[in-house]
Short mmCIF file of C-alpha atoms in Angstrom, two decimals:
data_model
loop_
_atom_site.label_atom_id
_atom_site.label_comp_id
_atom_site.label_asym_id
_atom_site.label_seq_id
_atom_site.Cartn_x
_atom_site.Cartn_y
_atom_site.Cartn_z
CA MET A 236 12.60 2.28 24.43
CA LYS A 237 10.27 0.73 23.11
CA ALA A 238 7.33 1.30 20.50
CA VAL A 239 4.20 -0.44 19.81
CA HIS A 240 3.45 -0.14 16.36
CA PHE A 241 -0.28 -0.92 14.82
CA GLY A 242 -0.29 -2.50 11.27
CA ALA A 243 2.54 -4.73 10.34
CA GLY A 244 2.21 -4.11 6.49
CA ASN A 245 4.67 -2.64 3.98
CA ILE A 246 4.35 0.64 5.26
CA GLY A 247 4.92 -0.05 8.82
CA ARG A 248 7.79 -2.75 8.71
CA GLY A 249 9.37 -0.67 5.56
CA PHE A 250 8.67 3.33 6.82
CA VAL A 251 7.68 3.40 10.55
CA GLY A 252 9.36 0.03 12.08
CA GLU A 253 12.29 0.77 9.78
CA LEU A 254 12.50 4.44 11.57
CA LEU A 255 11.60 3.38 14.62
CA HIS A 256 14.75 0.94 14.64
CA GLU A 257 17.29 3.20 13.50
CA SER A 258 16.42 5.78 16.46
CA GLY A 259 17.08 2.68 18.95
CA TYR A 260 13.32 1.62 19.55
CA GLU A 261 12.66 -2.43 20.47
CA VAL A 262 9.62 -2.12 17.85
CA VAL A 263 6.50 -4.51 18.91
CA PHE A 264 3.96 -4.84 15.56
CA ALA A 265 0.68 -5.46 16.18
CA ASP A 266 -1.21 -6.96 13.56
CA VAL A 267 -4.56 -9.10 12.99
CA ALA A 268 -2.85 -11.10 9.89
CA GLU A 269 -1.60 -14.38 11.60
CA ALA A 270 0.46 -15.49 9.10
CA LEU A 271 2.55 -12.06 8.61
CA ILE A 272 2.84 -12.05 12.44
CA ASP A 273 3.93 -15.81 12.82
CA ALA A 274 6.50 -14.56 9.87
CA LEU A 275 7.43 -11.89 12.05
CA ASP A 276 7.82 -14.22 14.55
CA ALA A 277 10.28 -16.79 13.69
CA ALA A 278 12.55 -13.96 11.44
CA ASP A 279 15.48 -12.53 13.40
CA SER A 280 15.55 -9.77 10.58
CA TYR A 281 14.01 -8.40 7.73
CA THR A 282 15.86 -5.68 4.81
CA VAL A 283 14.63 -2.77 3.16
CA THR A 284 15.86 -2.27 0.46
CA GLU A 285 15.62 1.97 -1.39
CA ILE A 286 15.52 1.68 -4.89
CA GLY A 287 16.18 5.09 -6.71
CA GLU A 288 18.71 7.17 -6.60
CA GLY A 289 20.87 7.36 -3.74
CA GLY A 290 19.00 4.32 -2.33
CA ARG A 291 20.49 2.83 0.79
CA THR A 292 19.69 -0.89 2.09
CA THR A 293 18.79 -1.00 5.65
CA VAL A 294 18.66 -4.36 7.82
CA VAL A 295 15.56 -4.10 10.78
CA THR A 296 16.56 -6.12 14.10
CA ASP A 297 15.18 -6.48 17.84
CA PHE A 298 11.72 -6.69 17.02
CA ARG A 299 8.79 -8.70 17.98
CA ALA A 300 5.07 -9.45 17.21
CA ILE A 301 1.41 -9.61 18.56
CA ASN A 302 -1.34 -10.99 17.44
CA SER A 303 -3.67 -7.96 18.47
CA ARG A 304 -7.01 -10.28 17.82
CA THR A 305 -5.71 -13.09 19.78
CA ASP A 306 -3.28 -11.98 22.24
CA GLU A 307 -4.52 -8.53 23.56
CA ALA A 308 -3.31 -9.06 26.67
CA ARG A 309 -0.41 -8.98 26.05
CA LEU A 310 -0.37 -6.46 23.66
CA VAL A 311 -2.41 -4.43 26.37
CA ASP A 312 0.99 -5.28 29.06
CA GLU A 313 2.84 -3.87 25.99
CA ILE A 314 1.41 -0.65 25.35
CA ALA A 315 1.41 0.44 29.15
CA THR A 316 4.97 0.55 29.30
CA ALA A 317 5.69 1.91 25.62
CA ASP A 318 7.45 4.96 24.94
CA VAL A 319 5.67 5.53 21.68
CA VAL A 320 2.45 4.06 20.13
CA THR A 321 2.13 4.07 15.99
CA THR A 322 -0.53 3.25 13.46
CA ALA A 323 -0.50 2.66 9.85
CA VAL A 324 -4.00 0.93 9.68
CA GLY A 325 -5.70 2.49 7.18
CA PRO A 326 -8.30 5.55 8.74
CA ARG A 327 -10.85 3.33 8.66
CA VAL A 328 -9.34 1.24 11.09
CA LEU A 329 -8.39 3.94 14.10
CA PRO A 330 -11.63 2.86 15.80
CA PHE A 331 -11.17 -0.75 16.25
CA VAL A 332 -7.55 -0.11 17.74
CA ALA A 333 -8.39 2.80 19.86
CA PRO A 334 -10.46 0.16 22.94
CA VAL A 335 -6.52 -1.92 23.06
CA ILE A 336 -5.05 1.18 23.38
CA ALA A 337 -7.16 2.75 25.58
CA ARG A 338 -6.32 -0.46 28.00
CA GLY A 339 -2.88 -0.04 27.54
CA ILE A 340 -3.27 3.43 28.79
CA GLU A 341 -5.75 2.13 31.75
CA ARG A 342 -2.83 -0.48 32.68
CA ARG A 343 -0.12 2.22 32.52
CA ILE A 344 -2.13 4.32 35.37
CA GLU A 345 -3.07 1.19 37.45
CA ILE A 346 1.18 -0.04 37.05
CA GLY A 347 2.29 4.21 37.58
CA GLN A 348 3.71 4.03 34.77
CA ASP A 349 2.88 7.40 33.72
CA ALA A 350 4.86 8.83 36.89
CA ILE A 351 8.11 7.02 35.56
CA ASP A 352 10.23 10.07 33.66
CA GLY A 353 6.94 12.04 33.51
CA GLY A 354 5.36 9.04 32.23
CA ARG A 355 3.62 10.06 29.25
CA ILE A 356 3.41 8.05 26.45
CA ALA A 357 3.35 9.31 22.53
CA VAL A 358 0.75 8.80 20.25
CA PHE A 359 1.19 8.63 16.55
CA ALA A 360 -1.55 8.13 13.75
CA CYS A 361 1.22 7.56 10.45
CA GLU A 362 -2.11 7.77 8.19
CA ASN A 363 -3.19 9.16 4.98
CA ALA A 364 -5.74 11.12 6.35
CA ILE A 365 -6.13 15.05 7.56
CA ASN A 366 -5.68 15.00 11.66
CA ALA A 367 -5.82 11.52 12.05
CA THR A 368 -4.27 11.51 15.36
CA ASP A 369 -7.45 13.66 16.35
CA ILE A 370 -9.80 10.78 15.49
CA LEU A 371 -7.92 8.01 17.15
CA GLU A 372 -6.92 10.42 20.63
CA ALA A 373 -11.15 10.97 20.26
CA ASP A 374 -11.92 7.58 20.29
CA VAL A 375 -8.98 6.49 22.82
CA ARG A 376 -10.92 9.04 25.26
CA ALA A 377 -14.19 7.44 24.51
CA ALA A 378 -13.06 4.34 24.92
CA LEU A 379 -11.46 5.22 28.95
CA PRO A 380 -13.60 5.43 31.90
CA GLU A 381 -14.04 8.85 32.75
CA ALA A 382 -11.44 9.06 35.78
CA ASP A 383 -8.74 7.94 33.31
CA ALA A 384 -10.49 10.33 30.07
CA ASP A 385 -10.16 13.21 32.62
CA ARG A 386 -6.13 12.29 32.93
CA LEU A 387 -5.44 11.57 29.59
CA ASP A 388 -3.65 14.67 28.73
CA ALA A 389 -1.31 14.41 31.69
CA VAL A 390 -0.51 10.57 30.93
CA ALA A 391 -0.50 10.73 26.80
CA ALA A 392 0.85 13.31 24.35
CA PHE A 393 -1.19 12.61 21.00
CA ALA A 394 0.18 14.54 17.96
CA ASN A 395 -0.63 15.01 14.44
CA THR A 396 1.53 13.67 11.68
CA ALA A 397 1.79 13.65 7.91
CA ILE A 398 3.96 10.84 5.83
CA ASP A 399 5.01 10.61 2.83
CA ARG A 400 6.50 7.71 0.88
CA ILE A 401 5.59 5.40 -1.63
CA VAL A 402 5.65 1.67 -1.70
CA PRO A 403 4.59 -0.21 -3.81
CA ALA A 404 3.12 -3.29 -4.09
CA GLN A 405 5.90 -5.95 -3.44
CA ALA A 406 7.21 -9.24 -5.25
CA PRO A 407 4.86 -12.23 -4.05
CA ASP A 408 8.48 -13.70 -2.92
CA ALA A 409 9.46 -10.86 -0.91
CA GLY A 410 8.45 -12.13 2.23
CA LEU A 411 8.94 -9.58 5.17
CA ASP A 412 11.68 -7.87 3.50
CA VAL A 413 10.38 -4.29 1.83
CA VAL A 414 11.01 -1.93 -1.89
CA LEU A 415 10.10 1.44 -1.25
CA GLU A 416 11.93 4.81 -3.22
CA PRO A 417 14.63 6.69 -1.32
CA PHE A 418 12.62 9.82 -0.70
CA HIS A 419 10.44 9.84 2.51
CA GLU A 420 9.26 12.78 4.77
CA TRP A 421 7.39 12.49 8.13
CA VAL A 422 6.50 15.53 9.70
CA ILE A 423 5.28 15.81 13.29
CA ASP A 424 3.44 18.62 15.16
CA ARG A 425 5.85 19.21 18.34
CA THR A 426 3.34 21.63 20.06
CA PRO A 427 1.91 18.62 22.44
CA PHE A 428 5.42 17.78 23.93
CA ASP A 429 6.52 21.01 25.68
CA GLY A 430 9.54 21.32 24.03
CA ASN A 431 10.46 17.62 24.64
CA PRO A 432 9.62 15.19 21.81
CA PRO A 433 10.34 11.93 21.65
CA GLN A 434 13.71 11.41 19.72
CA ILE A 435 13.33 9.73 16.26
CA VAL A 436 15.53 9.95 13.27
CA GLY A 437 14.43 11.38 10.32
CA VAL A 438 11.46 13.52 11.65
CA HIS A 439 10.57 16.79 11.06
CA TRP A 440 8.78 18.61 13.54
CA VAL A 441 6.94 21.91 13.07
CA ASP A 442 4.69 24.36 15.23
CA ASP A 443 2.04 24.08 12.27
CA LEU A 444 1.42 20.66 10.45
CA ALA A 445 -1.85 21.97 8.68
CA PRO A 446 -0.03 22.59 5.17
CA PHE A 447 2.00 20.19 5.67
CA ILE A 448 -0.64 17.61 5.51
CA GLU A 449 -2.62 19.37 3.09
CA ARG A 450 0.56 19.82 0.69
CA LYS A 451 1.26 16.14 0.80
CA LEU A 452 -2.54 14.59 0.99
CA PHE A 453 -3.51 17.24 -2.05
CA THR A 454 -0.06 16.31 -3.87
CA VAL A 455 1.25 13.11 -3.88
CA ASN A 456 -1.97 11.38 -3.28
CA THR A 457 -4.33 13.64 -5.35
CA GLY A 458 -1.55 13.22 -8.01
CA HIS A 459 -1.18 9.05 -7.81
CA ALA A 460 -4.74 8.83 -7.88
CA THR A 461 -5.44 11.06 -10.39
CA ALA A 462 -2.96 8.76 -12.31
CA ALA A 463 -4.50 5.30 -11.71
CA TYR A 464 -8.31 6.33 -12.18
CA HIS A 465 -7.73 8.18 -15.74
CA GLY A 466 -5.30 4.93 -16.20
CA PHE A 467 -7.89 2.51 -15.30
CA ALA A 468 -10.56 4.15 -17.48
CA ARG A 469 -8.09 4.00 -20.56
CA GLY A 470 -7.22 0.37 -19.99
CA ILE A 471 -3.74 1.16 -18.65
CA HIS A 472 -2.36 -1.62 -16.34
CA SER A 473 0.49 -0.15 -14.45
CA ILE A 474 1.14 3.24 -12.98
CA THR A 475 4.35 3.92 -14.70
CA ASP A 476 2.31 3.24 -18.15
CA ALA A 477 -0.17 5.97 -16.58
CA ILE A 478 2.11 8.62 -15.91
CA THR A 479 4.11 8.31 -18.89
CA ASP A 480 0.75 8.31 -21.18
CA PRO A 481 1.16 12.01 -22.13
CA ALA A 482 -2.48 12.95 -21.88
CA ILE A 483 -2.45 11.49 -18.40
CA ARG A 484 0.40 12.97 -17.43
CA ALA A 485 -1.19 16.44 -18.43
CA GLU A 486 -4.15 15.52 -16.55
CA VAL A 487 -2.23 15.03 -13.31
CA GLU A 488 -0.06 17.87 -13.72
CA ALA A 489 -3.23 19.88 -14.04
CA ALA A 490 -5.13 18.53 -11.02
CA ILE A 491 -1.42 19.14 -9.02
CA GLY A 492 -1.55 22.64 -10.53
CA GLU A 493 -5.01 23.24 -8.92
CA THR A 494 -4.10 21.74 -5.27
CA ARG A 495 -1.06 24.20 -5.40
CA SER A 496 -3.38 27.24 -6.44
CA LEU A 497 -5.28 26.23 -3.12
CA LEU A 498 -2.04 25.97 -0.98
CA VAL A 499 -0.43 29.13 -2.43
CA ALA A 500 -4.09 30.73 -1.57
CA LYS A 501 -4.92 28.62 1.70
CA PHE A 502 -1.34 28.90 3.80
CA GLY A 503 0.67 31.92 2.03
CA LEU A 504 2.73 29.08 0.56
CA ASP A 505 5.47 30.46 -2.01
CA GLU A 506 4.32 29.60 -5.84
CA GLU A 507 7.41 28.59 -7.27
CA GLU A 508 8.53 26.30 -4.08
CA GLN A 509 5.37 24.70 -4.36
CA ALA A 510 6.05 24.49 -8.36
CA ALA A 511 8.97 22.48 -7.48
CA TYR A 512 7.64 20.32 -5.30
CA GLY A 513 4.79 19.02 -7.60
CA ARG A 514 7.62 18.55 -10.29
CA LYS A 515 9.60 16.48 -7.66
CA ILE A 516 6.60 14.74 -7.01
CA MET A 517 6.35 14.14 -10.77
CA GLY A 518 9.57 12.67 -10.66
CA ARG A 519 8.79 10.18 -7.95
CA LEU A 520 5.83 8.85 -9.04
CA SER A 521 6.92 8.03 -12.33
CA ASN A 522 10.09 6.22 -11.44
CA PRO A 523 9.80 2.95 -13.38
CA GLU A 524 11.91 1.01 -10.74
CA LEU A 525 8.73 1.13 -8.47
CA PRO A 526 6.25 -0.34 -10.41
CA ASP A 527 2.18 -0.40 -9.22
CA THR A 528 -0.54 -1.07 -10.40
CA VAL A 529 -3.53 1.30 -11.07
CA GLU A 530 -5.98 -1.01 -9.80
CA ARG A 531 -3.72 -1.28 -6.43
CA VAL A 532 -3.66 2.51 -6.12
CA GLY A 533 -7.06 2.84 -7.13
CA ARG A 534 -8.82 0.69 -4.22
CA GLY A 535 -11.21 2.07 -1.76
CA PRO A 536 -12.56 4.67 -3.95
CA LEU A 537 -15.50 5.79 -1.29
CA ARG A 538 -12.73 6.82 1.32
CA LYS A 539 -10.66 8.59 -1.88
CA LEU A 540 -14.33 10.36 -2.94
CA SER A 541 -15.13 11.47 0.72
CA ARG A 542 -15.59 14.79 1.84
CA ALA A 543 -12.13 15.95 3.23
CA GLU A 544 -9.99 13.55 1.29
CA ARG A 545 -7.57 14.22 -1.92
CA PHE A 546 -10.16 15.43 -4.60
CA ILE A 547 -13.10 16.80 -2.66
CA GLY A 548 -11.37 18.21 -0.21
CA PRO A 549 -9.26 20.70 -2.65
CA ALA A 550 -11.61 21.07 -5.18
CA ALA A 551 -14.42 21.98 -2.77
CA GLN A 552 -11.90 24.58 -1.36
CA LEU A 553 -11.39 25.60 -4.36
CA ALA A 554 -14.86 26.45 -5.08
CA GLU A 555 -15.50 28.15 -2.08
CA ARG A 556 -12.99 30.32 -3.13
CA GLY A 557 -14.01 30.69 -6.81
CA LEU A 558 -10.59 29.14 -8.02
CA PRO A 559 -10.70 26.37 -11.34
CA ARG A 560 -11.08 22.68 -10.57
CA ASP A 561 -11.78 21.22 -13.70
CA ALA A 562 -8.95 18.91 -13.48
CA LEU A 563 -9.89 17.73 -10.11
CA LEU A 564 -13.67 17.53 -11.83
CA ARG A 565 -12.12 15.17 -14.71
CA ALA A 566 -10.44 12.98 -11.88
CA ILE A 567 -13.46 12.41 -9.94
CA ALA A 568 -15.48 12.03 -13.33
CA ASP A 569 -12.70 8.77 -13.89
CA ALA A 570 -13.21 7.86 -10.14
CA LEU A 571 -16.43 7.20 -10.47
CA ARG A 572 -15.64 4.35 -13.56
CA PHE A 573 -13.46 2.27 -11.19
CA ASP A 574 -14.91 -0.69 -11.36
CA VAL A 575 -13.12 -4.00 -9.47
CA PRO A 576 -14.73 -6.68 -8.41
CA ASP A 577 -12.63 -7.64 -5.57
CA ASP A 578 -12.26 -4.26 -4.01
CA ALA A 579 -15.65 -4.03 -1.67
CA GLU A 580 -15.31 -0.04 -1.94
CA SER A 581 -15.70 -0.19 -5.81
CA VAL A 582 -18.53 -2.82 -5.43
CA GLU A 583 -20.34 -0.51 -3.31
CA LEU A 584 -19.40 2.47 -5.20
CA GLN A 585 -21.07 1.50 -8.83
CA ARG A 586 -24.02 -0.13 -6.50
CA ILE A 587 -24.76 3.12 -5.28
CA LEU A 588 -24.27 4.78 -8.58
CA ARG A 589 -26.55 2.64 -10.29
CA GLU A 590 -29.67 2.73 -7.24
CA GLU A 591 -29.82 6.32 -6.07
CA GLU A 592 -30.50 9.61 -8.06
CA PRO A 593 -27.52 11.67 -8.98
CA ASP A 594 -28.41 14.48 -6.67
CA GLY A 595 -28.79 11.56 -3.79
CA ALA A 596 -25.64 9.71 -4.90
CA VAL A 597 -23.63 12.90 -4.80
CA THR A 598 -24.07 13.69 -1.24
CA VAL A 599 -23.78 10.20 -0.37
CA ILE A 600 -20.25 9.47 -1.65
CA THR A 601 -18.81 12.81 -1.14
CA GLY A 602 -20.43 14.75 1.51
CA ILE A 603 -21.05 17.79 -0.04
CA GLU A 604 -24.66 19.05 0.43
CA PRO A 605 -26.89 21.01 -2.57
CA ALA A 606 -25.95 24.14 -0.99
CA HIS A 607 -22.62 23.85 -1.03
CA PRO A 608 -20.58 26.19 -4.46
CA LEU A 609 -19.36 22.81 -5.20
CA PHE A 610 -22.66 20.71 -5.86
CA ALA A 611 -23.40 21.68 -9.29
CA ASP A 612 -20.29 20.55 -10.83
CA LEU A 613 -20.16 17.28 -8.89
CA LEU A 614 -24.18 16.52 -9.82
CA GLU A 615 -23.02 17.59 -13.81
CA VAL A 616 -20.27 15.03 -13.42
CA PHE A 617 -22.69 11.94 -11.92
CA ARG A 618 -25.34 12.42 -14.30
CA ALA A 619 -22.78 12.32 -17.22
CA ARG A 620 -21.47 8.74 -15.48
CA THR A 621 -24.89 7.38 -14.92
CA ARG A 622 -26.91 8.39 -17.94
#
């Protein structure tokens, strides 16, 4: 079995790549980072070490690497004969990897690979975004010739997925090795596979993915980013120091308490089970053996403040239901103060706040229109930031 994975970073190597390796796949990593690809090409193995209670060490072997910028033809051939394609590149990069996946599917049809063993290639976008695989599928379909686009459902199965694992900043001398937390969750929608999904160790297959996607994004990612932005606003450097500060910890607990109320109301989830999940997340975020910085966790604030993301997504739905969202609004307020010169999105965020009127900035940054019940709350937050 063979899997092609886009994104050879820490999540790609330490989480997705490791589980694919354990499942018996040869993994072909694709990335545009030349030094990283060269290092993978020169290595026979790398080590994934779980830090914390129950942690273990895994040596990953049987992989290759391709520079997706300079060796696209070889990558297309690898996709054409692959069983699985995965990504961990960031949601905004998906449109850039879709064309080469489309070319791989075209090649798969040309060589008749789609007629072998059922022939369908499984595609999973393992991103911190709601229904990221749907986005990837739409981009792939748009890149295909019309005849192949019409056949896409017969030759490829695109399934949405939710992934959850904390991978902190790595030591400067770590090389290819990855250190991460023992906990992990990879949930995939089984419905595109007609009862015969690919065999991947550690995957939880479900018929309804929506609760898992939003539970993870609106608890883990909301909590992590809340700690980062409150910590940054208070001059705290590390996530551990931020989450153990009593005032910030209370803010994080309040924020995920609000998202919990949304998840319970929306999906009918059990209140106490979700409270226990939240307590578990707080323990994970507080793990002192996984050091990280508020700047790294907070980077990319424009994406994190966008319409369907970890703050605006739940706050908007809470506003629509008339439920409290005060803690989320306080986190948003401190996110607007995230000013890091070497983070491009931070620079753009501050430019928008300087140059736009508050009512325009609300819609540009969050996607919330004036008629929405959250708009007035956000306008107050934005006005306070620009005073």
